[in-house]
Amino acid sequence: MSYFEEDFEKVRRRDEERRRKRRKDEDAFEIVEEVFDRPTLMALYDLINDGIIDRMFGVVATGKEARVYWAKNSRGDDLAVKIFLKETSDFRRSIIKYIDGDPRFARMRRDIRHIIKIWCSKEFKNLKEAIAAGVRVPEPIAFRENILVMKFIGDDGVPAPLIREVPPGDPEEAFGTVLEYIKRAVLKAKIVHADLSEYNIMNWNEELYIIDWGSAVHITHPQALEFLRRDISNIVNFFRKLGIETPSVEDIYKRLIREIP
Ligand SMILES: Nc1ncnc2c1ncn2[C@@H]1O[C@H](COP(=O)(O)OP(=O)(O)OP(=O)(O)O)[C@@H](O)[C@H]1O
Ligand SMILES: [Mg+2]
């Protein structure tokens, strides 16, 4: 048994143990159950068998919709493993508006697990397209069911800080960089991030990484321009708070959409 399989076996046994205890500790049970339900375990096994993941370490971030783990492949490269949590109706409601109306996902089933899988594949695809357009994002490596594997941004299992925690040393330059990334995403990849803010930009030794591309929509999405304006507005507000002068949201927005063919 590899180190990871042992760990894995431990989690599985603990999970069973908890079942037997008839959910004495409702919350703790919930956590294991939520992340490592059967299909998730199977998907993780697949990723291990395919040689994509070798070892899983601790959780580095817990959001409402996903947990991110630090892992390594057999070469020792650091990976970020984002596991989308079991579907809640809230989750379903919050994501469906991003998928609906996107021609790339026209024939999707409304089945919830399937939606999560699509959500995960959508983030993978968006990351690929963003990279191809010259936007700095964590390189996506693989996805399986509700699990997305990407390059780890940070050192020794510690994620790089978000710009809201460690603002860029040169805000003026950073603002220009983020605007350029928005522009490349829209004009080359034809996608709008739709959840862009200081909460989804990492600062890794002054290199900015745009993360969390699950919500991104194609520019033909009915709300794409509304999302674009909001993204720009979040970025402008954040950088103005850092003390720089910027053009107005409206100017930036108008100039950009004029360039869309
Ligand atoms: N590639 C990565 N490398 C290192 N850490 C990462 C990576 N991707 C995400 N993280 C960490 O996980 C956190 C959550 O990731 P992300 O924003 O993609 O998920 P989320 O579901 O939106 O979570 P939240 O609700 O907290 O925003 C990030 O703020 C970051 O700390
Ligand atoms: Mg996020």
PDB file of N, CA and C in Angstrom, residues 145-190:
ATOM      1  N   GLU A 145     -14.834  13.441 -12.562  1.00  0.00           N
ATOM      2  CA  GLU A 145     -16.051  13.690 -11.784  1.00  0.00           C
ATOM      3  C   GLU A 145     -16.022  15.073 -11.130  1.00  0.00           C
ATOM      4  N   ASN A 146     -16.009  15.106  -9.784  1.00  0.00           N
ATOM      5  CA  ASN A 146     -16.037  16.395  -9.078  1.00  0.00           C
ATOM      6  C   ASN A 146     -14.658  16.834  -8.587  1.00  0.00           C
ATOM      7  N   ILE A 147     -13.609  16.309  -9.221  1.00  0.00           N
ATOM      8  CA  ILE A 147     -12.244  16.614  -8.759  1.00  0.00           C
ATOM      9  C   ILE A 147     -11.421  17.252  -9.873  1.00  0.00           C
ATOM     10  N   LEU A 148     -10.845  18.402  -9.548  1.00  0.00           N
ATOM     11  CA  LEU A 148      -9.994  19.119 -10.501  1.00  0.00           C
ATOM     12  C   LEU A 148      -8.567  19.147  -9.949  1.00  0.00           C
ATOM     13  N   VAL A 149      -7.621  18.728 -10.769  1.00  0.00           N
ATOM     14  CA  VAL A 149      -6.216  18.739 -10.351  1.00  0.00           C
ATOM     15  C   VAL A 149      -5.489  19.820 -11.144  1.00  0.00           C
ATOM     16  N   MET A 150      -4.767  20.658 -10.427  1.00  0.00           N
ATOM     17  CA  MET A 150      -4.015  21.721 -11.114  1.00  0.00           C
ATOM     18  C   MET A 150      -2.690  21.946 -10.410  1.00  0.00           C
ATOM     19  N   LYS A 151      -1.862  22.768 -11.022  1.00  0.00           N
ATOM     20  CA  LYS A 151      -0.578  23.094 -10.422  1.00  0.00           C
ATOM     21  C   LYS A 151      -0.816  23.853  -9.114  1.00  0.00           C
ATOM     22  N   PHE A 152       0.005  23.562  -8.131  1.00  0.00           N
ATOM     23  CA  PHE A 152      -0.122  24.233  -6.840  1.00  0.00           C
ATOM     24  C   PHE A 152       0.598  25.570  -6.879  1.00  0.00           C
ATOM     25  N   ILE A 153      -0.121  26.620  -6.525  1.00  0.00           N
ATOM     26  CA  ILE A 153       0.482  27.957  -6.488  1.00  0.00           C
ATOM     27  C   ILE A 153       0.825  28.284  -5.041  1.00  0.00           C
ATOM     28  N   GLY A 154       2.097  28.196  -4.712  1.00  0.00           N
ATOM     29  CA  GLY A 154       2.542  28.422  -3.346  1.00  0.00           C
ATOM     30  C   GLY A 154       3.763  27.566  -3.069  1.00  0.00           C
ATOM     31  N   ASP A 155       4.210  27.593  -1.816  1.00  0.00           N
ATOM     32  CA  ASP A 155       5.418  26.862  -1.450  1.00  0.00           C
ATOM     33  C   ASP A 155       5.166  25.936  -0.267  1.00  0.00           C
ATOM     34  N   ASP A 156       5.682  24.700  -0.380  1.00  0.00           N
ATOM     35  CA  ASP A 156       5.594  23.713   0.713  1.00  0.00           C
ATOM     36  C   ASP A 156       4.183  23.563   1.262  1.00  0.00           C
ATOM     37  N   GLY A 157       3.225  23.491   0.385  1.00  0.00           N
ATOM     38  CA  GLY A 157       1.850  23.242   0.830  1.00  0.00           C
ATOM     39  C   GLY A 157       1.142  24.469   1.368  1.00  0.00           C
ATOM     40  N   VAL A 158       1.819  25.612   1.330  1.00  0.00           N
ATOM     41  CA  VAL A 158       1.166  26.857   1.772  1.00  0.00           C
ATOM     42  C   VAL A 158       0.785  27.661   0.529  1.00  0.00           C
ATOM     43  N   PRO A 159      -0.520  27.838   0.298  1.00  0.00           N
ATOM     44  CA  PRO A 159      -0.916  28.583  -0.904  1.00  0.00           C
ATOM     45  C   PRO A 159      -0.380  30.008  -0.862  1.00  0.00           C
ATOM     46  N   ALA A 160      -0.042  30.517  -2.023  1.00  0.00           N
ATOM     47  CA  ALA A 160       0.352  31.929  -2.100  1.00  0.00           C
ATOM     48  C   ALA A 160      -0.809  32.773  -1.578  1.00  0.00           C
ATOM     49  N   PRO A 161      -0.516  33.932  -0.987  1.00  0.00           N
ATOM     50  CA  PRO A 161      -1.610  34.767  -0.469  1.00  0.00           C
ATOM     51  C   PRO A 161      -2.459  35.361  -1.588  1.00  0.00           C
ATOM     52  N   LEU A 162      -3.670  35.724  -1.244  1.00  0.00           N
ATOM     53  CA  LEU A 162      -4.518  36.465  -2.184  1.00  0.00           C
ATOM     54  C   LEU A 162      -4.051  37.917  -2.170  1.00  0.00           C
ATOM     55  N   ILE A 163      -4.335  38.676  -3.223  1.00  0.00           N
ATOM     56  CA  ILE A 163      -3.898  40.086  -3.229  1.00  0.00           C
ATOM     57  C   ILE A 163      -4.609  40.897  -2.143  1.00  0.00           C
ATOM     58  N   ARG A 164      -5.751  40.414  -1.660  1.00  0.00           N
ATOM     59  CA  ARG A 164      -6.396  41.158  -0.581  1.00  0.00           C
ATOM     60  C   ARG A 164      -5.612  41.011   0.727  1.00  0.00           C
ATOM     61  N   GLU A 165      -4.836  39.920   0.826  1.00  0.00           N
ATOM     62  CA  GLU A 165      -4.008  39.712   2.022  1.00  0.00           C
ATOM     63  C   GLU A 165      -2.640  40.350   1.850  1.00  0.00           C
ATOM     64  N   VAL A 166      -2.027  40.107   0.691  1.00  0.00           N
ATOM     65  CA  VAL A 166      -0.729  40.705   0.390  1.00  0.00           C
ATOM     66  C   VAL A 166      -0.871  41.476  -0.926  1.00  0.00           C
ATOM     67  N   PRO A 167      -1.176  42.762  -0.832  1.00  0.00           N
ATOM     68  CA  PRO A 167      -1.366  43.564  -2.050  1.00  0.00           C
ATOM     69  C   PRO A 167      -0.069  43.634  -2.852  1.00  0.00           C
ATOM     70  N   PRO A 168      -0.199  43.776  -4.158  1.00  0.00           N
ATOM     71  CA  PRO A 168       0.992  43.866  -5.008  1.00  0.00           C
ATOM     72  C   PRO A 168       1.884  45.037  -4.594  1.00  0.00           C
ATOM     73  N   GLY A 169       3.199  44.834  -4.711  1.00  0.00           N
ATOM     74  CA  GLY A 169       4.140  45.882  -4.342  1.00  0.00           C
ATOM     75  C   GLY A 169       3.996  47.108  -5.233  1.00  0.00           C
ATOM     76  N   ASP A 170       3.688  46.883  -6.493  1.00  0.00           N
ATOM     77  CA  ASP A 170       3.496  47.978  -7.442  1.00  0.00           C
ATOM     78  C   ASP A 170       2.047  47.924  -7.956  1.00  0.00           C
ATOM     79  N   PRO A 171       1.139  48.564  -7.226  1.00  0.00           N
ATOM     80  CA  PRO A 171      -0.291  48.456  -7.558  1.00  0.00           C
ATOM     81  C   PRO A 171      -0.615  48.942  -8.961  1.00  0.00           C
ATOM     82  N   GLU A 172       0.076  49.984  -9.393  1.00  0.00           N
ATOM     83  CA  GLU A 172      -0.169  50.545 -10.719  1.00  0.00           C
ATOM     84  C   GLU A 172       0.073  49.488 -11.798  1.00  0.00           C
ATOM     85  N   GLU A 173       1.241  48.852 -11.691  1.00  0.00           N
ATOM     86  CA  GLU A 173       1.615  47.836 -12.661  1.00  0.00           C
ATOM     87  C   GLU A 173       0.649  46.636 -12.561  1.00  0.00           C
ATOM     88  N   ALA A 174       0.332  46.233 -11.333  1.00  0.00           N
ATOM     89  CA  ALA A 174      -0.544  45.080 -11.119  1.00  0.00           C
ATOM     90  C   ALA A 174      -1.936  45.334 -11.706  1.00  0.00           C
ATOM     91  N   PHE A 175      -2.407  46.569 -11.534  1.00  0.00           N
ATOM     92  CA  PHE A 175      -3.718  46.927 -12.093  1.00  0.00           C
ATOM     93  C   PHE A 175      -3.703  46.748 -13.610  1.00  0.00           C
ATOM     94  N   GLY A 176      -2.626  47.227 -14.235  1.00  0.00           N
ATOM     95  CA  GLY A 176      -2.473  47.077 -15.682  1.00  0.00           C
ATOM     96  C   GLY A 176      -2.452  45.605 -16.091  1.00  0.00           C
ATOM     97  N   THR A 177      -1.769  44.813 -15.299  1.00  0.00           N
ATOM     98  CA  THR A 177      -1.672  43.377 -15.594  1.00  0.00           C
ATOM     99  C   THR A 177      -3.052  42.721 -15.529  1.00  0.00           C
ATOM    100  N   VAL A 178      -3.804  43.026 -14.468  1.00  0.00           N
ATOM    101  CA  VAL A 178      -5.123  42.401 -14.316  1.00  0.00           C
ATOM    102  C   VAL A 178      -6.051  42.834 -15.458  1.00  0.00           C
ATOM    103  N   LEU A 179      -6.001  44.119 -15.804  1.00  0.00           N
ATOM    104  CA  LEU A 179      -6.833  44.587 -16.927  1.00  0.00           C
ATOM    105  C   LEU A 179      -6.450  43.871 -18.227  1.00  0.00           C
ATOM    106  N   GLU A 180      -5.158  43.686 -18.416  1.00  0.00           N
ATOM    107  CA  GLU A 180      -4.685  42.990 -19.614  1.00  0.00           C
ATOM    108  C   GLU A 180      -5.207  41.540 -19.623  1.00  0.00           C
ATOM    109  N   TYR A 181      -5.222  40.909 -18.452  1.00  0.00           N
ATOM    110  CA  TYR A 181      -5.732  39.533 -18.361  1.00  0.00           C
ATOM    111  C   TYR A 181      -7.232  39.478 -18.667  1.00  0.00           C
ATOM    112  N   ILE A 182      -7.963  40.465 -18.155  1.00  0.00           N
ATOM    113  CA  ILE A 182      -9.405  40.518 -18.450  1.00  0.00           C
ATOM    114  C   ILE A 182      -9.596  40.627 -19.966  1.00  0.00           C
ATOM    115  N   LYS A 183      -8.795  41.508 -20.554  1.00  0.00           N
ATOM    116  CA  LYS A 183      -8.891  41.762 -21.990  1.00  0.00           C
ATOM    117  C   LYS A 183      -8.546  40.518 -22.813  1.00  0.00           C
ATOM    118  N   ARG A 184      -7.459  39.852 -22.443  1.00  0.00           N
ATOM    119  CA  ARG A 184      -7.072  38.633 -23.167  1.00  0.00           C
ATOM    120  C   ARG A 184      -8.150  37.563 -23.032  1.00  0.00           C
ATOM    121  N   ALA A 185      -8.706  37.421 -21.836  1.00  0.00           N
ATOM    122  CA  ALA A 185      -9.746  36.402 -21.625  1.00  0.00           C
ATOM    123  C   ALA A 185     -10.937  36.696 -22.540  1.00  0.00           C
ATOM    124  N   VAL A 186     -11.330  37.975 -22.597  1.00  0.00           N
ATOM    125  CA  VAL A 186     -12.514  38.341 -23.380  1.00  0.00           C
ATOM    126  C   VAL A 186     -12.241  38.253 -24.885  1.00  0.00           C
ATOM    127  N   LEU A 187     -11.111  38.835 -25.310  1.00  0.00           N
ATOM    128  CA  LEU A 187     -10.881  38.936 -26.758  1.00  0.00           C
ATOM    129  C   LEU A 187     -10.310  37.659 -27.370  1.00  0.00           C
ATOM    130  N   LYS A 188      -9.459  36.955 -26.625  1.00  0.00           N
ATOM    131  CA  LYS A 188      -8.847  35.748 -27.207  1.00  0.00           C
ATOM    132  C   LYS A 188      -9.584  34.479 -26.809  1.00  0.00           C
ATOM    133  N   ALA A 189      -9.850  34.316 -25.504  1.00  0.00           N
ATOM    134  CA  ALA A 189     -10.525  33.081 -25.064  1.00  0.00           C
ATOM    135  C   ALA A 189     -12.042  33.208 -25.203  1.00  0.00           C
ATOM    136  N   LYS A 190     -12.518  34.427 -25.337  1.00  0.00           N
ATOM    137  CA  LYS A 190     -13.949  34.717 -25.430  1.00  0.00           C
ATOM    138  C   LYS A 190     -14.713  34.279 -24.179  1.00  0.00           C
TER     139      LYS A 190
END
